[in-house]
PDB file of C-alpha atoms in Angstrom:
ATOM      1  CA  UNK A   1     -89.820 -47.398  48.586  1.00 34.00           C
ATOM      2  CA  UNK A   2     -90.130 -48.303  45.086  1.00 43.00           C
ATOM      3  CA  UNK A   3     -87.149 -50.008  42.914  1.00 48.00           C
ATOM      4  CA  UNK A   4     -84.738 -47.043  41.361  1.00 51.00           C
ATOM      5  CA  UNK A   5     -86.931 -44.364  43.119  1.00 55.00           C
ATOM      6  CA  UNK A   6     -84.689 -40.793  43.183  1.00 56.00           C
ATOM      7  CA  UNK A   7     -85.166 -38.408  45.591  1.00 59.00           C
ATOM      8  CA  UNK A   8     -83.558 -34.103  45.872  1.00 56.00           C
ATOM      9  CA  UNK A   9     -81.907 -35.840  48.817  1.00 61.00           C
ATOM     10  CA  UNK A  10     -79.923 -38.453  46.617  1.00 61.00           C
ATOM     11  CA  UNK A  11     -78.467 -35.409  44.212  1.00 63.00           C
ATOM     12  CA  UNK A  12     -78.022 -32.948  47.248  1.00 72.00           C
ATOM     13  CA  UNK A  13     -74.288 -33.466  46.370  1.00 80.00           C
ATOM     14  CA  UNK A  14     -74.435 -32.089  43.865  1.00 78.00           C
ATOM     15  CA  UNK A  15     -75.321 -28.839  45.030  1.00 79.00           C
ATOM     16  CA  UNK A  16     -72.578 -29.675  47.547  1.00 86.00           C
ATOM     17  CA  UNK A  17     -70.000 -30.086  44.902  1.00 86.00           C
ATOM     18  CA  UNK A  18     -71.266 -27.074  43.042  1.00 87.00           C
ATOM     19  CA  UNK A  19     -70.148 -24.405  46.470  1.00 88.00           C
ATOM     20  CA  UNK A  20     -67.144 -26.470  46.655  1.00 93.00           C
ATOM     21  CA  UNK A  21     -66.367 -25.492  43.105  1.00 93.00           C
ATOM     22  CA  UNK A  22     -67.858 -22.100  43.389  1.00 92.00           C
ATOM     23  CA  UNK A  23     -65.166 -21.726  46.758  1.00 94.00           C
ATOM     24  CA  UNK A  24     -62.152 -22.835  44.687  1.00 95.00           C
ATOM     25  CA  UNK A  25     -62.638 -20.293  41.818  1.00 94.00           C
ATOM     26  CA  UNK A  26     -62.903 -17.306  44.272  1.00 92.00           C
ATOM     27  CA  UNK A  27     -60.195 -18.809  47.074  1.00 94.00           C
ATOM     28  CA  UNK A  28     -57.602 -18.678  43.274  1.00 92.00           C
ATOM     29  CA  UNK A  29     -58.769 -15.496  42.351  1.00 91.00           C
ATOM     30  CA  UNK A  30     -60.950 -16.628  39.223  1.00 87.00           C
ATOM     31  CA  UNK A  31     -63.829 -14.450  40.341  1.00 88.00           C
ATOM     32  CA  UNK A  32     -61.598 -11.002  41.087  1.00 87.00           C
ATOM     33  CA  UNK A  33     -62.922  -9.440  37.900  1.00 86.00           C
ATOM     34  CA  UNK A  34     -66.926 -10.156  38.462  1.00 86.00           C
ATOM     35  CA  UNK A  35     -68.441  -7.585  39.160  1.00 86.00           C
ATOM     36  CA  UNK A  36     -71.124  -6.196  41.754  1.00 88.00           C
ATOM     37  CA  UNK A  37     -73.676  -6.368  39.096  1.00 90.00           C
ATOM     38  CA  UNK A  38     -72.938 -10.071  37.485  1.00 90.00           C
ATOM     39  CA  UNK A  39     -73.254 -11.319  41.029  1.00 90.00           C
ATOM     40  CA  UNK A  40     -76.407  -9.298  41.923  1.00 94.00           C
ATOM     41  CA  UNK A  41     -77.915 -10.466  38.737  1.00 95.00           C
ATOM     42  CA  UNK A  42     -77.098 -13.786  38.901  1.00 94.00           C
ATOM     43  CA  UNK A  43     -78.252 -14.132  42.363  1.00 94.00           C
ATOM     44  CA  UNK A  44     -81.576 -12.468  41.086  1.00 96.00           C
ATOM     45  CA  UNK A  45     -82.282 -14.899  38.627  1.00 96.00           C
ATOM     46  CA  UNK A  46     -81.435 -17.769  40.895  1.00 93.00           C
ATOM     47  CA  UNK A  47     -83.795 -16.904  43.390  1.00 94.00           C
ATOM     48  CA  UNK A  48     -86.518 -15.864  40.926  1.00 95.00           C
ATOM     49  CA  UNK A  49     -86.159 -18.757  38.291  1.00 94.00           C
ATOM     50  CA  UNK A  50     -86.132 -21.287  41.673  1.00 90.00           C
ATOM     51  CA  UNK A  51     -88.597 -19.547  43.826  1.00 92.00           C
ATOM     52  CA  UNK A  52     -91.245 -18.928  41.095  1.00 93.00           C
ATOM     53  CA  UNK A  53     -90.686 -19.512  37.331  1.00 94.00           C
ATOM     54  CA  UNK A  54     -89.621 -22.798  36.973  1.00 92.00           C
ATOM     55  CA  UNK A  55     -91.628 -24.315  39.695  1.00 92.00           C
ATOM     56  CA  UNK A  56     -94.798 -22.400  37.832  1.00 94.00           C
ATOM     57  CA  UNK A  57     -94.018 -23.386  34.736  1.00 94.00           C
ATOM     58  CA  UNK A  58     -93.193 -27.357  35.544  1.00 91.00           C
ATOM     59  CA  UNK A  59     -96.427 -27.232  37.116  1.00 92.00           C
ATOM     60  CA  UNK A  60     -97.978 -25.974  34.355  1.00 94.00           C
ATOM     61  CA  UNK A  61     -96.354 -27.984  32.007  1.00 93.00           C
ATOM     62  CA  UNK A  62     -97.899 -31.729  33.862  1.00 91.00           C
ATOM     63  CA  UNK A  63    -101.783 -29.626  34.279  1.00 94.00           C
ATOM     64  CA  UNK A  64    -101.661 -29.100  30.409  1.00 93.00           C
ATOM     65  CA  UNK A  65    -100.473 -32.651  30.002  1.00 92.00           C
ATOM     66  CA  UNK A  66    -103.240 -33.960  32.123  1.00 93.00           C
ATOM     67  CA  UNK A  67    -105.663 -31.836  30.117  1.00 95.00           C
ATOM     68  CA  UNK A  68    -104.663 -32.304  26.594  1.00 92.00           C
ATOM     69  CA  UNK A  69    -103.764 -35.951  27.031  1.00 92.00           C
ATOM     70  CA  UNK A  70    -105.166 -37.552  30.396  1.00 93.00           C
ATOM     71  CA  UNK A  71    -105.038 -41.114  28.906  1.00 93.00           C
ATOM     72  CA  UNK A  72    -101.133 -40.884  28.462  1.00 93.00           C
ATOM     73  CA  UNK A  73    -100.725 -40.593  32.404  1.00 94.00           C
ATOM     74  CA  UNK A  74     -98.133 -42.941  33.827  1.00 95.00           C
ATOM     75  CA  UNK A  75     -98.219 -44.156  30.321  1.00 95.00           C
ATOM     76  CA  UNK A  76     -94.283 -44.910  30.340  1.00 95.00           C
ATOM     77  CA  UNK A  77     -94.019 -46.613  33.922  1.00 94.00           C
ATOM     78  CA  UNK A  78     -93.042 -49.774  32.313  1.00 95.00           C
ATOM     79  CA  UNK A  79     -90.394 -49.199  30.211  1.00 96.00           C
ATOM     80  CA  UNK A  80     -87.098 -50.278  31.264  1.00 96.00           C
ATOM     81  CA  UNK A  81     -85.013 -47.839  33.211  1.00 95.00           C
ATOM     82  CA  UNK A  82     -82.231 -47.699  31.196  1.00 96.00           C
ATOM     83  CA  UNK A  83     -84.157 -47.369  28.097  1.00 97.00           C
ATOM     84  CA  UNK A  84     -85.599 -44.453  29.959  1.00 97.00           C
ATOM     85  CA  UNK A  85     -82.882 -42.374  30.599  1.00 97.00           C
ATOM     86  CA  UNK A  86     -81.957 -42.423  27.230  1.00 98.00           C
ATOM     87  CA  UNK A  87     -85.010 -41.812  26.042  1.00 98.00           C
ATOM     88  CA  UNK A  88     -85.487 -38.856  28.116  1.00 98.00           C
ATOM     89  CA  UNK A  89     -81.871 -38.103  27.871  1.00 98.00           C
ATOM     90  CA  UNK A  90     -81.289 -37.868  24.181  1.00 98.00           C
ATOM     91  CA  UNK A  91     -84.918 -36.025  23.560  1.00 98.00           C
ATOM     92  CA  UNK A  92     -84.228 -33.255  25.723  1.00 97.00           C
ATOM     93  CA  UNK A  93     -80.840 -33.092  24.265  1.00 98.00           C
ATOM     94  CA  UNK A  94     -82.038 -32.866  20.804  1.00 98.00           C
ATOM     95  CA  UNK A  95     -84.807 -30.150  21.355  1.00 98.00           C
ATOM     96  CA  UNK A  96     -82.480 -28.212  23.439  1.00 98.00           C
ATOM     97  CA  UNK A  97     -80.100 -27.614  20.799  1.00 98.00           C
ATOM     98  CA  UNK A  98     -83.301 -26.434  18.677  1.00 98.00           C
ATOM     99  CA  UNK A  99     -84.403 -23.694  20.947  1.00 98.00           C
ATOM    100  CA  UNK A 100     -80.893 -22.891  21.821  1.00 98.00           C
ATOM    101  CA  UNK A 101     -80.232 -22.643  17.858  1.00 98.00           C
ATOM    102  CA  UNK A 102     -83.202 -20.494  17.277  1.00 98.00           C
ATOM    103  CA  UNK A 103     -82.595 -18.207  20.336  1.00 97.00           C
ATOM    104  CA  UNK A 104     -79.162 -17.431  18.695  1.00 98.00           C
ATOM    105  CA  UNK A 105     -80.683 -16.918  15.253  1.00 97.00           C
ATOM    106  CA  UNK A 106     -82.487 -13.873  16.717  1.00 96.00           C
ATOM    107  CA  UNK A 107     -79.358 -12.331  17.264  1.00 95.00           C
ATOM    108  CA  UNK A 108     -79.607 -11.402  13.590  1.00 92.00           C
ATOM    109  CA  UNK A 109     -80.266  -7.982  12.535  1.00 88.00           C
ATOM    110  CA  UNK A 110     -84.278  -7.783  12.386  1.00 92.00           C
ATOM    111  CA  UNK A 111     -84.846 -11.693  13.197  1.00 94.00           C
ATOM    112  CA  UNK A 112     -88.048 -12.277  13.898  1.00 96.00           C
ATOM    113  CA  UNK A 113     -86.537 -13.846  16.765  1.00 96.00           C
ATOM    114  CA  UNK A 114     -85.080 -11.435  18.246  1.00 96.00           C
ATOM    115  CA  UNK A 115     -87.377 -11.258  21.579  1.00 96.00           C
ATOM    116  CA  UNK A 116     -86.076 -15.329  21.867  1.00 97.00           C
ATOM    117  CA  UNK A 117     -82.859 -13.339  21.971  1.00 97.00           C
ATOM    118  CA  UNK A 118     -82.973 -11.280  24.278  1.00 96.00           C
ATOM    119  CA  UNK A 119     -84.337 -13.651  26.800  1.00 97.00           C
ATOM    120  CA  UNK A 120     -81.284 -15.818  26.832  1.00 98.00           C
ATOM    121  CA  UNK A 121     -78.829 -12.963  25.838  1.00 97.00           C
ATOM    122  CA  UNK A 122     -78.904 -12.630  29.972  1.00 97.00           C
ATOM    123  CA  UNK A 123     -77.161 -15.614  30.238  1.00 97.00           C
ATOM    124  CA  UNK A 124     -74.346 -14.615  27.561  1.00 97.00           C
ATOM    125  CA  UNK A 125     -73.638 -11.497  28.603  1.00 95.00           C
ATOM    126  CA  UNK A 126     -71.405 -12.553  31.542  1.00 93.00           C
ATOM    127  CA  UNK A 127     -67.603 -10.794  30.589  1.00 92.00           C
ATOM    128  CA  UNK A 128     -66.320 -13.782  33.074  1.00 91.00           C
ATOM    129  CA  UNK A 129     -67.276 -17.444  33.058  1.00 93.00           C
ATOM    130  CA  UNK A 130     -67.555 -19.394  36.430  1.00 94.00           C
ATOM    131  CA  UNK A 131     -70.038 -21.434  37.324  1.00 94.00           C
ATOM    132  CA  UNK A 132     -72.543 -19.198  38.669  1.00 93.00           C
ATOM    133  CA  UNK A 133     -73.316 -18.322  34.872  1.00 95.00           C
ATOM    134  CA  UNK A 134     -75.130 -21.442  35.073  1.00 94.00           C
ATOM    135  CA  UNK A 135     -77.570 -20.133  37.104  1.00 93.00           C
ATOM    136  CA  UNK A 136     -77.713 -16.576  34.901  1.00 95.00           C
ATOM    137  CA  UNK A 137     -81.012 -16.673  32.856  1.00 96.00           C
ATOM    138  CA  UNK A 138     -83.842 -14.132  32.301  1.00 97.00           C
ATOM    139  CA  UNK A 139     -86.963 -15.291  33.982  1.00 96.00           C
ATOM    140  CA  UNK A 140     -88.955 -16.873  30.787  1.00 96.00           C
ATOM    141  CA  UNK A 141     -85.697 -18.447  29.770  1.00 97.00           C
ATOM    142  CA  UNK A 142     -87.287 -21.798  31.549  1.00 92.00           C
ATOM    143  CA  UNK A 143     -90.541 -21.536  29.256  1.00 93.00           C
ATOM    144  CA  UNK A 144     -88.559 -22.891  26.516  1.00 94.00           C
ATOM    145  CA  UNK A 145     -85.594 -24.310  27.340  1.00 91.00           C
ATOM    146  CA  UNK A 146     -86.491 -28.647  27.246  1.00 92.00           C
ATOM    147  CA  UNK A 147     -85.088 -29.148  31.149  1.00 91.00           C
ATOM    148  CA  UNK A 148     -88.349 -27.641  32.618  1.00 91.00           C
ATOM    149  CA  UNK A 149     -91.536 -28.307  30.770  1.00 93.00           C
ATOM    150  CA  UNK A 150     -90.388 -31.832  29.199  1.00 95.00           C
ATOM    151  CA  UNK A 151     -89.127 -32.896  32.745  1.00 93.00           C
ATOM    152  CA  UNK A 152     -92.455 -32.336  33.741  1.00 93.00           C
ATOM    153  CA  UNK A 153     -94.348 -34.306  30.793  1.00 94.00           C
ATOM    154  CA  UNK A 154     -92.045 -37.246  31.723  1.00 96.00           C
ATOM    155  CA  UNK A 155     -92.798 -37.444  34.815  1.00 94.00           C
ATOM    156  CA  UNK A 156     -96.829 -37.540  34.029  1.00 95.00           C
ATOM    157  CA  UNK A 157     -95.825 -40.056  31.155  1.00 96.00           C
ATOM    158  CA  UNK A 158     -94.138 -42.215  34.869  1.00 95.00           C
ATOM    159  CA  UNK A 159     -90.536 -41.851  33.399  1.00 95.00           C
ATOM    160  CA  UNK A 160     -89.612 -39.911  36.604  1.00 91.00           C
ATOM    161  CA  UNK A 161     -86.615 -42.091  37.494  1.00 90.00           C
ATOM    162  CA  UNK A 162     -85.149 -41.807  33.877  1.00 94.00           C
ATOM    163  CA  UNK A 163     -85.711 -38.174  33.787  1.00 94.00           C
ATOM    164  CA  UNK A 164     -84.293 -37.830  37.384  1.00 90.00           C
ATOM    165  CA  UNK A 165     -80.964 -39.356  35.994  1.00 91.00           C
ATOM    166  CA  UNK A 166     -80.809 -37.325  32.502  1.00 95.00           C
ATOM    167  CA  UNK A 167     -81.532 -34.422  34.370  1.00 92.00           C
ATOM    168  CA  UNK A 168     -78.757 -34.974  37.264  1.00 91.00           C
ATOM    169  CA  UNK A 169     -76.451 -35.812  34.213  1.00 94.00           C
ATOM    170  CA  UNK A 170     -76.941 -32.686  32.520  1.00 95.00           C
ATOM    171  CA  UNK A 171     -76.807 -30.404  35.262  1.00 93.00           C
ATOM    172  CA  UNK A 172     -73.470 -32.498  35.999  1.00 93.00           C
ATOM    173  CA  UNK A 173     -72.147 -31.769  32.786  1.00 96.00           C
ATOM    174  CA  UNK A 174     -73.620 -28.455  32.572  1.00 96.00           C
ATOM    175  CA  UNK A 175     -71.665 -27.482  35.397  1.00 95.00           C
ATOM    176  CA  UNK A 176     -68.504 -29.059  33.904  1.00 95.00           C
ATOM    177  CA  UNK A 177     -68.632 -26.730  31.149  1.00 97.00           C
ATOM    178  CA  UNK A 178     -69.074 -23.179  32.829  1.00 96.00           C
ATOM    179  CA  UNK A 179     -66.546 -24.051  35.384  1.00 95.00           C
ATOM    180  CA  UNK A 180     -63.843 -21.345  35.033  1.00 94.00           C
ATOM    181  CA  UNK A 181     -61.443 -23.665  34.393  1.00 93.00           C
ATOM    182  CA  UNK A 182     -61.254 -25.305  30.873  1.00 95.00           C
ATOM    183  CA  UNK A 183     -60.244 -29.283  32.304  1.00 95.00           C
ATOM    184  CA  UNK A 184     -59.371 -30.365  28.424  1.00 96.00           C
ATOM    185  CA  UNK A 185     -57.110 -27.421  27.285  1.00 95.00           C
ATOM    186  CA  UNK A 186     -54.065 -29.844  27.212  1.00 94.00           C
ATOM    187  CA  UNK A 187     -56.564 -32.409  25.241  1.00 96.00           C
ATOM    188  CA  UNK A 188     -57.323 -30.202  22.190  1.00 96.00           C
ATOM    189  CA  UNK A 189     -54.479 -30.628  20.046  1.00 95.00           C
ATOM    190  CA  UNK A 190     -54.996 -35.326  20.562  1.00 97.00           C
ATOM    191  CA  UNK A 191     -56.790 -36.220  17.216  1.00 96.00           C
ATOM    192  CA  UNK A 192     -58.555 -39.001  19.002  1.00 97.00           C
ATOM    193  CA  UNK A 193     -60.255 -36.156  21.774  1.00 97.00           C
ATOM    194  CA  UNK A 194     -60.785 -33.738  19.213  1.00 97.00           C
ATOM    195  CA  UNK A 195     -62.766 -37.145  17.228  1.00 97.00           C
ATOM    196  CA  UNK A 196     -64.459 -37.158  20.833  1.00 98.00           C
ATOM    197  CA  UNK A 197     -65.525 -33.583  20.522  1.00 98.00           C
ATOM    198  CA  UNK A 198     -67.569 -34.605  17.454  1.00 98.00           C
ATOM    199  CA  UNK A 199     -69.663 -36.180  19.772  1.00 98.00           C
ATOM    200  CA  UNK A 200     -69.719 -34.661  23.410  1.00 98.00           C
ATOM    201  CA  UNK A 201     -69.665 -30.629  24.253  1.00 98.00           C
ATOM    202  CA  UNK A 202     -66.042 -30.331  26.433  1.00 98.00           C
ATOM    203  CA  UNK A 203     -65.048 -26.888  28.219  1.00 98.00           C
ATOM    204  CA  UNK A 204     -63.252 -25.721  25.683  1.00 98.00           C
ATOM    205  CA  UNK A 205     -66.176 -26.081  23.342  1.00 98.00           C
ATOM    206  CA  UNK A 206     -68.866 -24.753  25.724  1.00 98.00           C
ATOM    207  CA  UNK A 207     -66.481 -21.612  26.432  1.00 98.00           C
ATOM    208  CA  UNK A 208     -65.601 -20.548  22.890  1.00 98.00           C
ATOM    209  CA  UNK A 209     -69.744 -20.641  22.741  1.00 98.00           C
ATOM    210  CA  UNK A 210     -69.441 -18.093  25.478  1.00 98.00           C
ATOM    211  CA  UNK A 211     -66.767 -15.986  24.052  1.00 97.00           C
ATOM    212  CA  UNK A 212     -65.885 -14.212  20.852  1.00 95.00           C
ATOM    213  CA  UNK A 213     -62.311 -13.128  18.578  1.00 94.00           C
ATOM    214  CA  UNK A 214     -59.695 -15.576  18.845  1.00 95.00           C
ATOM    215  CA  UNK A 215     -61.381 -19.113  19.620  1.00 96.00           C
ATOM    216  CA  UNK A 216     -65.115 -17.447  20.216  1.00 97.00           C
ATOM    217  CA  UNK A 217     -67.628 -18.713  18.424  1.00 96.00           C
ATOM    218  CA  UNK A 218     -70.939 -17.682  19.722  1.00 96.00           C
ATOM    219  CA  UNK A 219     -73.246 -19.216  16.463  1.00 96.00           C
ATOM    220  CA  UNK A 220     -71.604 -22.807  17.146  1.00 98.00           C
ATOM    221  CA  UNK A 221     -71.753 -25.463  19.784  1.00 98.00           C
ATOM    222  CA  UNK A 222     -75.109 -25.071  20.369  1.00 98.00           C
ATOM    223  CA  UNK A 223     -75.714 -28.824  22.712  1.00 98.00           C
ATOM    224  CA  UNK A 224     -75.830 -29.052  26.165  1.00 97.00           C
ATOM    225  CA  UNK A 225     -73.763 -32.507  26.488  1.00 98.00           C
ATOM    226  CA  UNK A 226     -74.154 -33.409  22.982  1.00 98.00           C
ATOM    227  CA  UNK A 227     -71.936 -32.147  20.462  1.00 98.00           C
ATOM    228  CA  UNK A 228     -73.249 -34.627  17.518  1.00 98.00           C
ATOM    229  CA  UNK A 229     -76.467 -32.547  16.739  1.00 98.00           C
ATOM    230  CA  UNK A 230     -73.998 -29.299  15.971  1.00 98.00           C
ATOM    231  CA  UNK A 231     -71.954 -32.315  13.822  1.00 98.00           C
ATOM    232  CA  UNK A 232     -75.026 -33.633  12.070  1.00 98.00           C
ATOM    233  CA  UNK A 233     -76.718 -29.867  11.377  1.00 98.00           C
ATOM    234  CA  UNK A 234     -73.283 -28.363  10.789  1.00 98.00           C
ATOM    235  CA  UNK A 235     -73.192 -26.014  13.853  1.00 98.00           C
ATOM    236  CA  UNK A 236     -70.221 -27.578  15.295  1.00 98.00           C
ATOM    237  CA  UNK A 237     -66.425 -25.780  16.174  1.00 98.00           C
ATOM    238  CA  UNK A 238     -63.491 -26.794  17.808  1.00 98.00           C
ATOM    239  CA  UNK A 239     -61.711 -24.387  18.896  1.00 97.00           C
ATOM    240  CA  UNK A 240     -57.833 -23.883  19.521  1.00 95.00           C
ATOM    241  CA  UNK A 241     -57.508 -22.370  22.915  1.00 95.00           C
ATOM    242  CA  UNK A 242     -59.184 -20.018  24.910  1.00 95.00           C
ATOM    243  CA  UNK A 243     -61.615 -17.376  23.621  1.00 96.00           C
ATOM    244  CA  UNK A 244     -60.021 -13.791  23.137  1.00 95.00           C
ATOM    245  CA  UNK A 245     -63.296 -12.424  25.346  1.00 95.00           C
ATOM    246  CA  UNK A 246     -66.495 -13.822  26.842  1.00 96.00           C
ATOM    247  CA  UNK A 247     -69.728 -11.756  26.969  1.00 94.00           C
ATOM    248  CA  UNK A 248     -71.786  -9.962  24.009  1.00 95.00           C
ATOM    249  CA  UNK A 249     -70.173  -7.196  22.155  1.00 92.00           C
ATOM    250  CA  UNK A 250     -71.901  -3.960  22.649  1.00 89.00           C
ATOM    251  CA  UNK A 251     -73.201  -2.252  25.628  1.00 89.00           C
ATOM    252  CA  UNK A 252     -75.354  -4.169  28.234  1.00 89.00           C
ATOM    253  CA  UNK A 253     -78.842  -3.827  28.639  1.00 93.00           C
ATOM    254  CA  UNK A 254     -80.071  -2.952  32.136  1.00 93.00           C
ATOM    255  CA  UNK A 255     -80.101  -5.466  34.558  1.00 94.00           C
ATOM    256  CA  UNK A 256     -84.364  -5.164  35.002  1.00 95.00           C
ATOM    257  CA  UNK A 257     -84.693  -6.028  31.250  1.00 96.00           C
ATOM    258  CA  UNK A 258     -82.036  -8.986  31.659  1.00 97.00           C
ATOM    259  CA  UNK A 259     -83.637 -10.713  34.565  1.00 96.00           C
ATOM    260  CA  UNK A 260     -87.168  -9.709  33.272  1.00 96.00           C
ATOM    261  CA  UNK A 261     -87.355  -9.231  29.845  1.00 97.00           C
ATOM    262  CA  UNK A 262     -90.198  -8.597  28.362  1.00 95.00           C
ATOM    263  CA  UNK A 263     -91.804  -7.415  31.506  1.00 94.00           C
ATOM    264  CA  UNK A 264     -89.948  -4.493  31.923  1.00 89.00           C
ATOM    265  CA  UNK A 265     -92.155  -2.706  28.800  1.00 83.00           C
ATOM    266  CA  UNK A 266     -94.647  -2.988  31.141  1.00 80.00           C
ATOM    267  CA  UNK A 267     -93.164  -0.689  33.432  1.00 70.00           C
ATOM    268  CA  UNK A 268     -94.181   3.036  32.754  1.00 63.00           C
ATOM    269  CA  UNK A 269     -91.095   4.915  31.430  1.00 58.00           C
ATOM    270  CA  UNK A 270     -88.792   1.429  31.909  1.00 51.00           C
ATOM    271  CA  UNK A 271     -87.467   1.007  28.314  1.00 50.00           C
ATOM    272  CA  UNK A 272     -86.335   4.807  28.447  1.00 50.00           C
ATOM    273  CA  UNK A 273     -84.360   4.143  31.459  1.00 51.00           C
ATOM    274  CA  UNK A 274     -83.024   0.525  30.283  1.00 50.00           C
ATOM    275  CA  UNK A 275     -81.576   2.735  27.152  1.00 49.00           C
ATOM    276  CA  UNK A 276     -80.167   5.281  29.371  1.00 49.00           C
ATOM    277  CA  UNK A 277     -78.581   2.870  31.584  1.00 47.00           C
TER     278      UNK A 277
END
């Protein structure tokens, strides 16, 4: 096997860790006030997104790469692994927060990006955060977001092992920060962690995203594990405390057009019934 070669069976752990968190918040009551429908819909997505989309799209992403550039294949291999990761790292970081911006600038009245929007409104309309809302977003959510379509390009530019390790680090992180527990609430009132906030996305930070009122801020804190590109492009907030209420105001869409948005104007008759529901 080849030096610093990562396999699913070296992060399976993680997954591990991820039910053991998932256990705790239900065995101390944190999940009582889910409903039927969050769960159904986040287990729809899951399956959908892990099952089809993302796999389709990754794929995808390497065949265009291998059309539109077939001299860049393994074209990376050689760089250093470190240097690697935070190559990979800090890219996918950075263009994140650019979609994830954008997506949130549709929420405007009569954006142009509104259908951006509503694709990863699914993933904010949770009322509870846990950390199955990691795992709640609309199907085509994955054609844009960096963790999908640039893992793949990586990998055909031979960064795989970088990208492996960015990739288990966000998801670590990611994970961190939609846990229903908020692990630096007695942190936010140190100056030095709230200096340390200018720089990495904490709970607290990643939750008043989530939530709106008191300590919600749902246009700020748009990085993943960076907090320095909201710092840099003035997007960043630190909030107080807890956020009054998670979720989007308003009522919610129907759960077809959340998972499947915009395929459910397909559907004869669909939009009618998503407005009625």
């Amino acid at each position: 096997m080849p030096e610093h070669t990562i396999t699913l069976a070296d992060a399976g752990w993680i997954y591990i860790a991820t039910l053991a968190i998932l256990i705790g918040e239900a065995v101390t009551g944190q999940l009582k006030d889910c409903t039927r429908r969050d769960f159904g819909l986040t287990l729809l997505c899951f399956l959908t997104n892990s099952a089809v989309t993302r796999p389709l799209f990754g794929l995808g992403a390497g065949m265009l790469a291998a059309w539109l550039v077939p001299a860049y294949a393994g074209a990376g291999a050689s760089i250093p692994l470190r240097l690697s990761i935070l190559i990979t790292f800090v890219a996918m970081e950075f263009v994140f927060y650019w979609v994830h911006r954008w997506s949130h600038e549709g929420q405007k009245m009569g954006h142009w990006l509104n259908w951006l929007w509503k694709i990863h409104r699914t993933h904010h309309s949770a009322t509870e955060i846990n950390v199955t809302v990691v795992q709640r977003q609309n199907i085509f959510w994955a054609l844009f977001t960096p963790h999908i379509w640039m893992v793949a390009l990586f990998v055909y530019f031979g960064m795989e092992s970088g990208v492996a390790v960015s990739l288990i680090v966000l998801y670590i992180w990611n994970t961190l920060t939609h846990m229903h527990w908020r692990v630096d609430d007695r942190a936010l009132t140190n100056p030095a962690f709230r200096g340390l906030m200018h720089i990495i996305i904490t709970p607290s930070m990643h939750h008043a995203h989530h939530g709106y009122g008191k300590n919600g801020k749902m246009y700020k804190n748009y990085g993943l594990c960076l907090s320095v590109f909201d710092w840099m492009f003035g997007t960043l907030y630190l909030p107080d405390g807890k956020p009054s209420r998670y979720g989007v105001p308003g009522e919610q869409p129907h759960w077809v057009e959340e998972a499947f948005y915009p395929l459910n104007h397909l559907v004869p008759g669909k939009k009618k019934k998503a407005a009625e529901a």
